[in-house]
mmCIF file of C-alpha atoms in Angstrom:
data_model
loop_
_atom_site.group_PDB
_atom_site.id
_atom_site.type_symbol
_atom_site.label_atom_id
_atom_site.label_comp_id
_atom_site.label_asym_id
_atom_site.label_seq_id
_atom_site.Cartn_x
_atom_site.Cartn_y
_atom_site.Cartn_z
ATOM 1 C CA UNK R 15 -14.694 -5.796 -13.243
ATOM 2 C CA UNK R 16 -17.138 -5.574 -10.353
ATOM 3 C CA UNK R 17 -17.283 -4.937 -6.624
ATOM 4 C CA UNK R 18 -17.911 -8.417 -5.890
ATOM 5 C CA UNK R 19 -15.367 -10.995 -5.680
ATOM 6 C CA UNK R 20 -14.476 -14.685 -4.730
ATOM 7 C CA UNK R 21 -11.264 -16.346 -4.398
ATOM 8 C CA UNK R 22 -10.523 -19.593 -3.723
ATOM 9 C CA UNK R 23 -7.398 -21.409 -2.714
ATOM 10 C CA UNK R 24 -6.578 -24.943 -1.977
ATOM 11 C CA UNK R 25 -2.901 -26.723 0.004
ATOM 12 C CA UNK R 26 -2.653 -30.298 0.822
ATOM 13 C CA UNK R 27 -2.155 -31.617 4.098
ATOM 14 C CA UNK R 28 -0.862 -35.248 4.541
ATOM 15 C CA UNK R 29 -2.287 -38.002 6.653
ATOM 16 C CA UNK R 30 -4.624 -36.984 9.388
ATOM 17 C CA UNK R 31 -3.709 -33.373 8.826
ATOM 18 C CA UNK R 32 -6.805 -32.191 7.820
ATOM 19 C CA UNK R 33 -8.637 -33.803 11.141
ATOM 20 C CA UNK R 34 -5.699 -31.702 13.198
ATOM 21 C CA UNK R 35 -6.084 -28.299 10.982
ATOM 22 C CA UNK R 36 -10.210 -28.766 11.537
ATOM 23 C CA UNK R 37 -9.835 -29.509 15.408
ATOM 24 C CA UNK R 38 -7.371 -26.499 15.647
ATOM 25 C CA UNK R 39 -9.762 -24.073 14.184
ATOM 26 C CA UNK R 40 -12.918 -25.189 15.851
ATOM 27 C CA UNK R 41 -11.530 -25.988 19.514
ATOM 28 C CA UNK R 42 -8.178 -24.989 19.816
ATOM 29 C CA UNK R 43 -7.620 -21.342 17.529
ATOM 30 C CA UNK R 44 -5.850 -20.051 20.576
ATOM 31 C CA UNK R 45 -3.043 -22.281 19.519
ATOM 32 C CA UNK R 46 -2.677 -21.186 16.671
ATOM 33 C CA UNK R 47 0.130 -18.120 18.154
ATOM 34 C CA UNK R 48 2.318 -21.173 18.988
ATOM 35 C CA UNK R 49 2.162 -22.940 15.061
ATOM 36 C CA UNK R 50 2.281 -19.938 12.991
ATOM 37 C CA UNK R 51 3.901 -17.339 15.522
ATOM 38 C CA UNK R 52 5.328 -15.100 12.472
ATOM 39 C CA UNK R 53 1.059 -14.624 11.079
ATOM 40 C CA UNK R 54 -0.516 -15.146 13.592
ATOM 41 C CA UNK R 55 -0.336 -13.238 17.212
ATOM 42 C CA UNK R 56 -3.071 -13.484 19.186
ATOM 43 C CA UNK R 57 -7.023 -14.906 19.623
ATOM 44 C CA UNK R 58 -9.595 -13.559 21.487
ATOM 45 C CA UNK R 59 -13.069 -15.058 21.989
ATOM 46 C CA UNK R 60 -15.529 -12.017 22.457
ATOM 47 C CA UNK R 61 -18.508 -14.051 22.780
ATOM 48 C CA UNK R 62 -20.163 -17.243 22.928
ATOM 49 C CA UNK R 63 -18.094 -20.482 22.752
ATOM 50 C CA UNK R 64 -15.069 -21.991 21.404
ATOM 51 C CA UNK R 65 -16.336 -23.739 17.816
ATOM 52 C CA UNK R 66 -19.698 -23.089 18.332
ATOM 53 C CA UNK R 67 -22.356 -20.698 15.478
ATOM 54 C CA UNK R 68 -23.011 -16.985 17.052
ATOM 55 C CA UNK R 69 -19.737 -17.214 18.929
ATOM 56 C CA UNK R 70 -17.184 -14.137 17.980
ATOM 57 C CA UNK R 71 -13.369 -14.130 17.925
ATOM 58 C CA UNK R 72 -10.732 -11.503 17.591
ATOM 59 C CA UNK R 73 -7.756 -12.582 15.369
ATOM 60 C CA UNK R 74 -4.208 -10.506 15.764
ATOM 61 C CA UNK R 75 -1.927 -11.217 13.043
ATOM 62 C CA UNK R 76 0.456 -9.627 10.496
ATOM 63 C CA UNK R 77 -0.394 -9.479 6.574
ATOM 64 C CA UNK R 78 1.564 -7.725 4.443
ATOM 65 C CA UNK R 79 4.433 -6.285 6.766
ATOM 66 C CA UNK R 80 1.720 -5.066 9.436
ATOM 67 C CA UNK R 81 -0.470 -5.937 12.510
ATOM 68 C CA UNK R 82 -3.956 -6.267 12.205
ATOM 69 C CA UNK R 83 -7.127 -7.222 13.821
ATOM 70 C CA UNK R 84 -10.041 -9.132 12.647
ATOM 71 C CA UNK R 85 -13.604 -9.568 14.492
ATOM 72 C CA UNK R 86 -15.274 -12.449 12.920
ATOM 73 C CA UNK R 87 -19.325 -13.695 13.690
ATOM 74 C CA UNK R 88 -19.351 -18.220 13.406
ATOM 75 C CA UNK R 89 -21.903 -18.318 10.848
ATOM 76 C CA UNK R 90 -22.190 -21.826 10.360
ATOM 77 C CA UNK R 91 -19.892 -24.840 11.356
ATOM 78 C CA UNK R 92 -20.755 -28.082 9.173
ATOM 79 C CA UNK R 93 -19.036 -31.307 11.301
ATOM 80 C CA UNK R 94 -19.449 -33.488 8.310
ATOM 81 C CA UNK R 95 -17.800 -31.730 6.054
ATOM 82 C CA UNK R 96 -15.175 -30.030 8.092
ATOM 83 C CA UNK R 97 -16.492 -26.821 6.956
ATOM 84 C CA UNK R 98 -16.726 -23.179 9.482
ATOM 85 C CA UNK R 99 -17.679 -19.920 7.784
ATOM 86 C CA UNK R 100 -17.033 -16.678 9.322
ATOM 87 C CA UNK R 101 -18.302 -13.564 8.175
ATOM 88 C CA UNK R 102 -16.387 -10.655 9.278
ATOM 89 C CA UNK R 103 -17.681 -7.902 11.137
ATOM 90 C CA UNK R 104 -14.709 -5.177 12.364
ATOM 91 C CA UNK R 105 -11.033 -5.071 11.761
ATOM 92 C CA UNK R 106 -9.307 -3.764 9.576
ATOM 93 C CA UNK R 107 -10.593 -5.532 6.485
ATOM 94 C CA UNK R 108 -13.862 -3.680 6.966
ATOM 95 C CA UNK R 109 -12.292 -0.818 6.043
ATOM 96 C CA UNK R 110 -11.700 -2.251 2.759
ATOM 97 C CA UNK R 111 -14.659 -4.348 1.963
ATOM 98 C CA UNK R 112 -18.497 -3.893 2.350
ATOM 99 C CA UNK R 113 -18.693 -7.746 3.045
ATOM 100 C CA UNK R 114 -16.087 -10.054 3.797
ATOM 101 C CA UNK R 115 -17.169 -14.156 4.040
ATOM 102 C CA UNK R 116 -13.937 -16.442 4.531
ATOM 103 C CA UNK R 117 -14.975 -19.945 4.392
ATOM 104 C CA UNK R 118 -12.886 -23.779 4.982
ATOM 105 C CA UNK R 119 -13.410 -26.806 4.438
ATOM 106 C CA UNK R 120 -11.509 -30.305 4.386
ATOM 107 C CA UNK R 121 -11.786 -32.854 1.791
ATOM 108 C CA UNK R 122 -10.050 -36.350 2.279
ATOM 109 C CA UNK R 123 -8.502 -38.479 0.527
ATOM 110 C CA UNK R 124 -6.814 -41.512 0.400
ATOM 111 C CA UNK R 125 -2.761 -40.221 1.046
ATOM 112 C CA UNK R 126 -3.821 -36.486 1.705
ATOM 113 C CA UNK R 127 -6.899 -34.083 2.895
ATOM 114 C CA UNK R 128 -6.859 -30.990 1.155
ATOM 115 C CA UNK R 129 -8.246 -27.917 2.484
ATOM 116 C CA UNK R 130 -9.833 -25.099 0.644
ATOM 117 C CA UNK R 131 -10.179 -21.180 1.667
ATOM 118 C CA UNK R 132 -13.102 -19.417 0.031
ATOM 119 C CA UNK R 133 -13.191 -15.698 0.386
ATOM 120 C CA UNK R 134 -16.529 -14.091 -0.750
ATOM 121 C CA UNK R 135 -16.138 -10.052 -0.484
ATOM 122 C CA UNK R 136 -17.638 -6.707 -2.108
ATOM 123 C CA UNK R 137 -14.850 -3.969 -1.861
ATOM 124 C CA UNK R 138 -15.762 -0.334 -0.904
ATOM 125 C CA UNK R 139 -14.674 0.826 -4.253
ATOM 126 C CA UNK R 140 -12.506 -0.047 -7.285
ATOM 127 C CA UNK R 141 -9.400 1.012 -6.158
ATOM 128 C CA UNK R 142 -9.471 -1.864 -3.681
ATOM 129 C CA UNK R 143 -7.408 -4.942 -4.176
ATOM 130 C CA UNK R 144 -8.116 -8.494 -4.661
ATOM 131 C CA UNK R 145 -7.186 -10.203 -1.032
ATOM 132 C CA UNK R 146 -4.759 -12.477 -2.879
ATOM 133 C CA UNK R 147 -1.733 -12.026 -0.995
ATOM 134 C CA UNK R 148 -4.630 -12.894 2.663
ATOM 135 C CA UNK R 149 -5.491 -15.901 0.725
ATOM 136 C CA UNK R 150 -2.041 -16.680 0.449
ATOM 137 C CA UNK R 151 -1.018 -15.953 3.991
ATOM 138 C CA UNK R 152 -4.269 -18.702 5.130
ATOM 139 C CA UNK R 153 -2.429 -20.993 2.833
ATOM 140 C CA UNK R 154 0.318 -20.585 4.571
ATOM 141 C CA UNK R 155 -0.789 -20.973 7.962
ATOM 142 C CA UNK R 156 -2.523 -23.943 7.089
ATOM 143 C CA UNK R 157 1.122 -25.171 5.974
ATOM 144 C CA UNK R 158 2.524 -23.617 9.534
ATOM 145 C CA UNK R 159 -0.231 -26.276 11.029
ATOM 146 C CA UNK R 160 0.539 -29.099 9.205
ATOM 147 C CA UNK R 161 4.367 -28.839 9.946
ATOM 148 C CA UNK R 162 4.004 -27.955 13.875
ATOM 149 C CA UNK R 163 1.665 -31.576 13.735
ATOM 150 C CA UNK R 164 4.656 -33.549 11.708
ATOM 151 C CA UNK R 165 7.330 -31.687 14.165
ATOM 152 C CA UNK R 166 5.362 -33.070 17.409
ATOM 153 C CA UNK R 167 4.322 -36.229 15.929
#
């Protein structure tokens, strides 16, 4: 089967969701403790600015029953196609994975944007998992997002 992996995921957000879910990311992740309280805990920027390449953030969030942490490096932000890619560099996935890439992006449509998680990894060994069930957790805080936005709109 391999080391290295990539898994992809996609979830629909309606209207101008996928403007709000790209702004929340890139300016406003500290938020993100107040629209997805039950995944996600905490943000911490360690270094450089808020949506900006080089900059890098702490995450504090639950997956799979327990609290973790997560250092992520900006690698590259893309404004056009409301794209950021973060490649992780501590945390508790690194003890896991050799190299773990988590890119988004937003495509829109006419009714609906939809917005796609890419993970790119190499696991430590073959007795690793596939990070479904993370993929599925982003998917669902993307969903936490979209419904916190319809709640206050």
């Amino acid at each position: 089967m391999g080391l290295k992996g990539k898994m992809i995921g996609q979830t629909e957000i309606k209207g101008a969701g996928g403007d709000v879910f790209h702004e929340v990311f890139r300016q406003r992740p500290h938020h993100l403790a107040n629209m997805s309280p039950e995944k996600v805990h905490g943000f911490t920027l360690l270094g450089g600015g808020l949506g900006t390449v080089g900059s890098v953030i702490q995450w504090d969030y639950t997956h799979d029953g327990k609290e973790r942490v997560a250092k992520q490096f900006i690698e590259n932000i893309d404004e056009e196609k409301q794209s950021v890619r973060f490649k992780m560099i501590e945390g508790d996935l690194m003890d896991l994975y050799k190299t773990f890439i988590i890119t988004y992006h937003v495509d829109k449509r006419v009714d609906y944007n939809l917005v796609t998680w890419t993970f790119e990894y190499e696991k430590l060994n073959e007795n690793i998992p596939h990070p479904g069930t993370l993929l599925s957790l982003f998917l669902h805080v993307v969903e936490d997002i979209e419904a916190h936005h319809i709640k206050k709109a």
